[in-house]
Amino acid sequence: MKKLFLFALLSVLHLAASAQITVQVPIPDTLVGKNYLKTYVRQALEELSSIPEKETQESDPNLSPCEFGPELKAVSSVTPLSLIATFHGVNVFKIAWKIKDASGKTVRSGELEPQNSTPGISFSSLPAGSYTLVFTGKSCSSAPSEKGFVIPENTGSVPQLPVGNSDLTHKVITRGLPEHMDIRFSGKPGDWILDDVATPGLEEGYEFRYMINAQLLTQGVPLAGYKLQSNGPLRIWKMKTRIGLETVNKWSDKDNTYYYSTTAGTPFSYNSSAAIYTSVFTGTDIGQKTGFLNFIPQAYDPSVQGTQWADFAPDMQLPKNRFWVAYIGEWNIDLLRRKGVTHFSHFQLPWNDADGNKEVNLLKDAGQTYNDVPRIEHFMHLSESGPDNWKDGYNTKYWPNGPLTPEQAIQKANEADISDAIWIGESLEGNSVMPQEADMWRHFYKRLRERYEERFGKRGIPYLICHNYFQFWPESVNLATGRQAAKNLMRLPVEQLPCKNFTPGGTLASTNLIVDAVYLNAPDIQNDAIYQSLFKMELIKRMGYKAGIFSFGVHEWRPNNFYEYVYPDGKYYHQDKIPLDPNVMIAYSFLSHIYGNIYVEWGAPAKQSSRSFDPQWSKGIWYPNGASSPQGGFPHFVKPGQKAYAGYTGSADLSYFGIKLYHDTFAKVDGGEKRYLRFRIDDGAWINPAQDFADEIVDAYHDKRGFVLSQSKDGRTAWFYLNSFADNRSHRIQVELPGGSIITDTVSANGIHATIQ
């Protein structure tokens, strides 16, 4: 029945095309899936692409002549579905355009009302070949203006490497629905061309917003001809946002204020806010000589869509007083310990009541466990009393008599579980929160610290006590306050610093660790995040505390974006938050041990064989093999008693790559002299870095540039270059090492470039 109907429909389409008439065909929902039919008809029309579309009329001679133009200057960013035209015109408000093939036949046409001199033009797919774009005035009369262009052959979505003398391999970590964004690669290693061949509809007043690593683009047509001169990690996201929108941070799902708007963006189909794509290159491009370490091993295979780093990681050990928390999953503690992990979550230990938890007790006694952010009601054993009732920043449901007295706080510290050498609390959120300014904390942590010193410190076992996994920093602790203000802050006496709870005599002064939480929100305002974290870690150390990074592998923002999961019987598109840029994830784990002492990725999944989602938490759409539209009956939900699959963003593997890079470079010179290095980019002026406090980080932030840090010991120097604001073009870098020698290399994009001499 379907074949008969489609044959009849195709016949009608032939008739309509040849006679240039409009035919309306009602489609019953029960006859054939509308999306399937839509796809089929589109393919059929593409096969008939030699049939010209109805031409737009030339300029009306009765109109007044155009003051100037429209004169075509260039045609760029060409794909089979779109292009960007550059033109010059004066008071030309409407333009008729057409595309002619090599024989001069008009194959596509339309009208546009340009908002700038580089309007985008979208059209139904054209085959590779030579064409001519023609502009004529529509709001005024003009002579035609022409410019030729070429639609290149499409090379496919994933390059099949090796290429030439390269063993480089491109591997996709995450991607979303192809109808939202479909990235295609062409070109060669280190000089790629990216095209997005998806053509979702674009509503009036909106534009496509792409972020490619650190570079933000807005345009009226899909991405085309974008140059990526990097073989490093890649992230692309795409949204539809209001023309001229400053940041998607303004896009709210409920608030309309002077700042937030529910119409700042508009979703793709199936109510998805963003299209996503992340990938890495493994192996080496032999033709691109560089002294920087390649930190993505060839064995990494993100197509399995599961955490895997410990399966291929070589054995390694971090320097003393460097801490790395990782989750166990289907691995075992002995394996992970050999791979460099120092501490394990209390909740993932090998509990065994039958033998009195012998192994767990040994791990805890050796100081190799982490309490994994308990809330106050848990570590203080608080009981609920009455309904929720907030007063002075606390909830009388848990604090019926208000903050604890000194004696009560000391008693709670005596009762607290101090079996884990790393204590990081979740104390600034939840119904049991008590403001950290409350004097009870002074007495609680003083006694807790005494107990930790007795249990671990006296045996030479390092321990860490952190009040909360994030901090509400004062407004002055922000690089955006100004260059000189940030520098002045670092020079204040410790007792005058604005973080009063942590300064001598403060309520939290008996803790010894402050971590900076990487909980990024809107994804187009993340570029300065690493610089902000480094500045805070320098301030934390200035206050006399150990510093570290507590990261989260996705943006804490809009969890309605699709990830593709491939099964033998189909593809499932699961909704989740936007993944962090792989360059950012790797940089944070790497830098956490150079500027601090500890790295924790919250909720990072470990190895798990099952890929069965929890039906309570997973929302998505299912395409069985052969289906052209979503179907019900997704067969890969978790069964009772099974552990649910958390999905895969690659974050835990990316975190490992940063830790391994640190181990192979700066860990080799641990304890050596650190120094920011003089450098220049593309033969420009030499940048002479400041060495005091965090001045070089402040300057790099305000100049929107990169910086180079080195560490030297026993005749060796490790150094890295980072520019979180970088474009995706290759640049020549020259660095003057501490001994005076000049190193020349190539850098590109916003990732870490690290090596050891």
mmCIF file of C-alpha atoms in Angstrom, residues 407-644:
data_model
loop_
_atom_site.group_PDB
_atom_site.id
_atom_site.type_symbol
_atom_site.label_atom_id
_atom_site.label_comp_id
_atom_site.label_asym_id
_atom_site.label_seq_id
_atom_site.Cartn_x
_atom_site.Cartn_y
_atom_site.Cartn_z
ATOM 1 C CA GLU A 407 29.427 22.508 73.668
ATOM 2 C CA GLN A 408 26.870 20.992 71.291
ATOM 3 C CA ALA A 409 29.097 21.672 68.263
ATOM 4 C CA ILE A 410 32.057 19.953 69.947
ATOM 5 C CA GLN A 411 29.857 16.985 70.770
ATOM 6 C CA LYS A 412 28.756 16.723 67.122
ATOM 7 C CA ALA A 413 32.419 16.786 66.062
ATOM 8 C CA ASN A 414 33.147 13.962 68.498
ATOM 9 C CA GLU A 415 30.305 11.922 67.003
ATOM 10 C CA ALA A 416 31.234 12.598 63.356
ATOM 11 C CA ASP A 417 32.636 9.801 61.197
ATOM 12 C CA ILE A 418 36.297 10.625 60.551
ATOM 13 C CA SER A 419 37.196 7.300 58.964
ATOM 14 C CA ASP A 420 37.889 8.929 55.553
ATOM 15 C CA ALA A 421 41.126 10.894 55.155
ATOM 16 C CA ILE A 422 39.483 13.302 52.672
ATOM 17 C CA TRP A 423 36.455 15.149 54.008
ATOM 18 C CA ILE A 424 34.569 17.325 51.508
ATOM 19 C CA GLY A 425 31.112 18.299 52.679
ATOM 20 C CA GLU A 426 27.920 19.423 51.010
ATOM 21 C CA SER A 427 27.212 22.061 53.607
ATOM 22 C CA LEU A 428 25.963 25.100 51.676
ATOM 23 C CA GLU A 429 22.801 23.659 50.131
ATOM 24 C CA GLY A 430 19.885 21.446 51.033
ATOM 25 C CA ASN A 431 17.237 21.735 53.716
ATOM 26 C CA SER A 432 19.683 21.242 56.575
ATOM 27 C CA VAL A 433 22.033 24.090 55.624
ATOM 28 C CA MET A 434 23.403 26.314 58.383
ATOM 29 C CA PRO A 435 25.156 29.567 57.313
ATOM 30 C CA GLN A 436 28.920 29.167 57.446
ATOM 31 C CA GLU A 437 29.136 32.424 59.384
ATOM 32 C CA ALA A 438 27.485 30.710 62.375
ATOM 33 C CA ASP A 439 29.899 30.514 65.310
ATOM 34 C CA MET A 440 29.075 26.830 65.839
ATOM 35 C CA TRP A 441 31.308 25.947 62.877
ATOM 36 C CA ARG A 442 34.366 27.382 64.616
ATOM 37 C CA HIS A 443 34.009 24.905 67.469
ATOM 38 C CA PHE A 444 32.920 22.009 65.280
ATOM 39 C CA TYR A 445 35.925 22.180 62.940
ATOM 40 C CA LYS A 446 38.436 22.922 65.677
ATOM 41 C CA ARG A 447 37.495 19.676 67.386
ATOM 42 C CA LEU A 448 37.176 17.782 64.070
ATOM 43 C CA ARG A 449 40.684 18.900 63.078
ATOM 44 C CA GLU A 450 42.054 17.689 66.416
ATOM 45 C CA ARG A 451 40.518 14.278 65.818
ATOM 46 C CA TYR A 452 41.895 14.112 62.261
ATOM 47 C CA GLU A 453 45.345 15.014 63.502
ATOM 48 C CA GLU A 454 45.133 12.263 66.094
ATOM 49 C CA ARG A 455 43.884 9.639 63.607
ATOM 50 C CA PHE A 456 45.993 10.488 60.533
ATOM 51 C CA GLY A 457 48.403 13.350 61.128
ATOM 52 C CA LYS A 458 50.407 11.685 63.896
ATOM 53 C CA ARG A 459 51.067 8.747 61.565
ATOM 54 C CA GLY A 460 52.258 10.985 58.725
ATOM 55 C CA ILE A 461 49.152 10.345 56.637
ATOM 56 C CA PRO A 462 47.923 13.468 54.817
ATOM 57 C CA TYR A 463 44.319 14.482 55.428
ATOM 58 C CA LEU A 464 42.068 17.161 53.965
ATOM 59 C CA ILE A 465 39.024 18.889 55.477
ATOM 60 C CA CYS A 466 36.858 21.027 53.184
ATOM 61 C CA HIS A 467 33.644 22.644 54.407
ATOM 62 C CA ASN A 468 31.857 22.484 51.040
ATOM 63 C CA TYR A 469 32.561 21.427 47.484
ATOM 64 C CA PHE A 470 31.985 25.008 46.269
ATOM 65 C CA GLN A 471 32.263 28.460 47.784
ATOM 66 C CA PHE A 472 30.192 31.623 47.612
ATOM 67 C CA TRP A 473 33.095 33.936 46.852
ATOM 68 C CA PRO A 474 32.819 37.668 47.619
ATOM 69 C CA GLU A 475 32.331 39.872 44.565
ATOM 70 C CA SER A 476 35.900 41.158 44.859
ATOM 71 C CA VAL A 477 37.272 37.641 44.211
ATOM 72 C CA ASN A 478 36.702 37.910 40.493
ATOM 73 C CA LEU A 479 39.043 38.869 37.672
ATOM 74 C CA ALA A 480 36.258 40.946 36.135
ATOM 75 C CA THR A 481 36.546 43.511 38.942
ATOM 76 C CA GLY A 482 39.464 45.029 37.049
ATOM 77 C CA ARG A 483 43.139 44.395 36.377
ATOM 78 C CA GLN A 484 44.537 46.483 39.208
ATOM 79 C CA ALA A 485 41.793 45.527 41.669
ATOM 80 C CA ALA A 486 42.594 41.827 41.184
ATOM 81 C CA LYS A 487 46.311 42.444 41.651
ATOM 82 C CA ASN A 488 45.719 44.559 44.739
ATOM 83 C CA LEU A 489 43.564 41.832 46.286
ATOM 84 C CA MET A 490 46.464 39.380 46.216
ATOM 85 C CA ARG A 491 48.685 41.870 48.032
ATOM 86 C CA LEU A 492 46.416 42.404 51.021
ATOM 87 C CA PRO A 493 47.562 40.999 54.373
ATOM 88 C CA VAL A 494 45.871 37.654 54.959
ATOM 89 C CA GLU A 495 43.760 39.009 57.800
ATOM 90 C CA GLN A 496 42.353 41.696 55.473
ATOM 91 C CA LEU A 497 41.275 39.340 52.701
ATOM 92 C CA PRO A 498 37.502 39.376 52.065
ATOM 93 C CA CYS A 499 37.048 35.632 52.725
ATOM 94 C CA LYS A 500 36.532 36.265 56.436
ATOM 95 C CA ASN A 501 35.303 32.788 57.334
ATOM 96 C CA PHE A 502 38.707 31.382 56.321
ATOM 97 C CA THR A 503 41.042 34.088 57.613
ATOM 98 C CA PRO A 504 42.654 33.656 61.055
ATOM 99 C CA GLY A 505 39.955 33.468 63.705
ATOM 100 C CA GLY A 506 37.229 32.783 61.129
ATOM 101 C CA THR A 507 34.528 30.170 61.595
ATOM 102 C CA LEU A 508 36.170 27.843 59.040
ATOM 103 C CA ALA A 509 39.801 28.552 59.904
ATOM 104 C CA SER A 510 40.378 25.003 61.176
ATOM 105 C CA THR A 511 39.672 23.452 57.766
ATOM 106 C CA ASN A 512 42.684 23.002 55.480
ATOM 107 C CA LEU A 513 41.285 22.628 51.950
ATOM 108 C CA ILE A 514 39.224 24.886 49.669
ATOM 109 C CA VAL A 515 38.243 23.552 46.248
ATOM 110 C CA ASP A 516 36.997 25.591 43.332
ATOM 111 C CA ALA A 517 33.907 24.006 41.833
ATOM 112 C CA VAL A 518 33.716 23.765 38.051
ATOM 113 C CA TYR A 519 29.948 23.979 37.680
ATOM 114 C CA LEU A 520 29.644 25.940 34.458
ATOM 115 C CA ASN A 521 26.290 27.245 33.313
ATOM 116 C CA ALA A 522 25.560 28.768 29.906
ATOM 117 C CA PRO A 523 28.170 27.381 27.497
ATOM 118 C CA ASP A 524 29.070 30.596 25.667
ATOM 119 C CA ILE A 525 30.460 32.343 28.759
ATOM 120 C CA GLN A 526 32.953 29.653 29.775
ATOM 121 C CA ASN A 527 36.134 30.924 28.142
ATOM 122 C CA ASP A 528 37.385 32.755 31.211
ATOM 123 C CA ALA A 529 36.479 29.963 33.666
ATOM 124 C CA ILE A 530 39.940 28.380 33.825
ATOM 125 C CA TYR A 531 41.656 31.732 34.435
ATOM 126 C CA GLN A 532 39.144 32.487 37.198
ATOM 127 C CA SER A 533 39.855 29.100 38.820
ATOM 128 C CA LEU A 534 43.631 29.590 38.679
ATOM 129 C CA PHE A 535 43.261 33.020 40.272
ATOM 130 C CA LYS A 536 41.143 31.569 43.076
ATOM 131 C CA MET A 537 43.563 28.697 43.673
ATOM 132 C CA GLU A 538 46.419 31.176 44.016
ATOM 133 C CA LEU A 539 44.316 33.139 46.518
ATOM 134 C CA ILE A 540 43.439 29.951 48.430
ATOM 135 C CA LYS A 541 47.125 29.113 48.800
ATOM 136 C CA ARG A 542 47.816 32.716 49.811
ATOM 137 C CA MET A 543 45.353 32.194 52.686
ATOM 138 C CA GLY A 544 47.299 29.129 53.813
ATOM 139 C CA TYR A 545 45.016 26.367 52.492
ATOM 140 C CA LYS A 546 45.496 23.563 50.032
ATOM 141 C CA ALA A 547 43.657 24.159 46.769
ATOM 142 C CA GLY A 548 42.038 21.920 44.202
ATOM 143 C CA ILE A 549 39.369 21.422 41.558
ATOM 144 C CA PHE A 550 35.964 19.814 42.042
ATOM 145 C CA SER A 551 34.552 19.407 38.552
ATOM 146 C CA PHE A 552 31.289 18.430 36.892
ATOM 147 C CA GLY A 553 31.543 17.141 33.311
ATOM 148 C CA VAL A 554 28.483 18.879 31.852
ATOM 149 C CA HIS A 555 27.039 22.374 31.874
ATOM 150 C CA GLU A 556 24.597 22.870 34.734
ATOM 151 C CA TRP A 557 22.088 24.285 32.240
ATOM 152 C CA ARG A 558 19.191 23.014 30.086
ATOM 153 C CA PRO A 559 19.165 19.196 30.296
ATOM 154 C CA ASN A 560 17.089 18.682 27.139
ATOM 155 C CA ASN A 561 19.793 18.052 24.534
ATOM 156 C CA PHE A 562 20.116 14.772 22.650
ATOM 157 C CA TYR A 563 23.024 12.306 22.786
ATOM 158 C CA GLU A 564 23.145 9.494 20.246
ATOM 159 C CA TYR A 565 23.562 5.947 21.628
ATOM 160 C CA VAL A 566 24.095 3.201 19.091
ATOM 161 C CA TYR A 567 22.702 -0.301 19.729
ATOM 162 C CA PRO A 568 22.702 -3.342 17.413
ATOM 163 C CA ASP A 569 18.970 -2.847 16.825
ATOM 164 C CA GLY A 570 18.805 0.931 16.495
ATOM 165 C CA LYS A 571 19.737 4.359 17.832
ATOM 166 C CA TYR A 572 18.478 5.961 21.034
ATOM 167 C CA TYR A 573 18.669 9.716 21.562
ATOM 168 C CA HIS A 574 18.860 10.394 25.297
ATOM 169 C CA GLN A 575 18.344 13.902 26.683
ATOM 170 C CA ASP A 576 20.991 15.380 28.961
ATOM 171 C CA LYS A 577 23.042 18.492 29.683
ATOM 172 C CA ILE A 578 25.610 19.885 27.242
ATOM 173 C CA PRO A 579 29.049 18.257 27.633
ATOM 174 C CA LEU A 580 31.964 20.407 28.699
ATOM 175 C CA ASP A 581 34.532 21.183 26.053
ATOM 176 C CA PRO A 582 37.054 18.276 26.135
ATOM 177 C CA ASN A 583 39.853 20.862 26.079
ATOM 178 C CA VAL A 584 38.443 22.381 29.262
ATOM 179 C CA MET A 585 38.025 19.030 31.046
ATOM 180 C CA ILE A 586 41.598 18.018 30.246
ATOM 181 C CA ALA A 587 42.979 21.407 31.240
ATOM 182 C CA TYR A 588 41.237 21.390 34.620
ATOM 183 C CA SER A 589 42.542 17.975 35.684
ATOM 184 C CA PHE A 590 46.038 18.875 34.437
ATOM 185 C CA LEU A 591 46.154 22.277 36.140
ATOM 186 C CA SER A 592 44.592 21.065 39.401
ATOM 187 C CA HIS A 593 47.941 19.512 40.372
ATOM 188 C CA ILE A 594 50.111 22.391 39.146
ATOM 189 C CA TYR A 595 48.180 25.118 40.961
ATOM 190 C CA GLY A 596 46.694 22.866 43.663
ATOM 191 C CA ASN A 597 46.816 19.411 45.213
ATOM 192 C CA ILE A 598 43.597 17.554 44.420
ATOM 193 C CA TYR A 599 41.242 16.711 41.580
ATOM 194 C CA VAL A 600 37.739 15.303 42.051
ATOM 195 C CA GLU A 601 35.211 14.857 39.269
ATOM 196 C CA TRP A 602 31.807 14.549 40.890
ATOM 197 C CA GLY A 603 29.651 11.726 39.572
ATOM 198 C CA ALA A 604 32.182 10.648 36.953
ATOM 199 C CA PRO A 605 31.039 7.194 35.830
ATOM 200 C CA ALA A 606 33.530 4.353 36.027
ATOM 201 C CA LYS A 607 33.634 1.266 33.828
ATOM 202 C CA GLN A 608 30.222 -0.313 33.259
ATOM 203 C CA SER A 609 29.354 -3.036 30.757
ATOM 204 C CA SER A 610 25.580 -2.554 30.791
ATOM 205 C CA ARG A 611 24.057 0.182 28.646
ATOM 206 C CA SER A 612 20.515 -0.046 29.973
ATOM 207 C CA PHE A 613 19.011 3.305 30.947
ATOM 208 C CA ASP A 614 16.756 3.886 33.931
ATOM 209 C CA PRO A 615 13.219 4.564 32.625
ATOM 210 C CA GLN A 616 12.580 6.882 35.556
ATOM 211 C CA TRP A 617 15.416 9.230 34.599
ATOM 212 C CA SER A 618 15.985 8.741 30.895
ATOM 213 C CA LYS A 619 13.935 10.722 28.404
ATOM 214 C CA GLY A 620 14.614 10.206 24.736
ATOM 215 C CA ILE A 621 13.503 9.013 21.316
ATOM 216 C CA TRP A 622 14.129 5.608 19.735
ATOM 217 C CA TYR A 623 14.854 4.855 16.083
ATOM 218 C CA PRO A 624 14.871 1.092 15.445
ATOM 219 C CA ASN A 625 16.976 0.046 12.465
ATOM 220 C CA GLY A 626 15.159 0.979 9.278
ATOM 221 C CA ALA A 627 12.784 3.462 10.935
ATOM 222 C CA SER A 628 12.664 7.018 9.614
ATOM 223 C CA SER A 629 10.670 8.385 12.538
ATOM 224 C CA PRO A 630 10.799 7.780 16.317
ATOM 225 C CA GLN A 631 9.077 4.657 17.598
ATOM 226 C CA GLY A 632 7.924 3.465 21.008
ATOM 227 C CA GLY A 633 9.143 0.377 22.799
ATOM 228 C CA PHE A 634 12.784 1.241 23.522
ATOM 229 C CA PRO A 635 14.138 -2.207 24.526
ATOM 230 C CA HIS A 636 17.202 -1.147 26.537
ATOM 231 C CA PHE A 637 15.757 0.041 29.818
ATOM 232 C CA VAL A 638 17.264 -1.424 32.961
ATOM 233 C CA LYS A 639 15.733 -4.572 34.443
ATOM 234 C CA PRO A 640 15.016 -4.922 38.195
ATOM 235 C CA GLY A 641 18.221 -5.575 40.090
ATOM 236 C CA GLN A 642 20.479 -4.206 37.336
ATOM 237 C CA LYS A 643 22.600 -1.084 37.643
ATOM 238 C CA ALA A 644 21.386 1.705 35.376
#
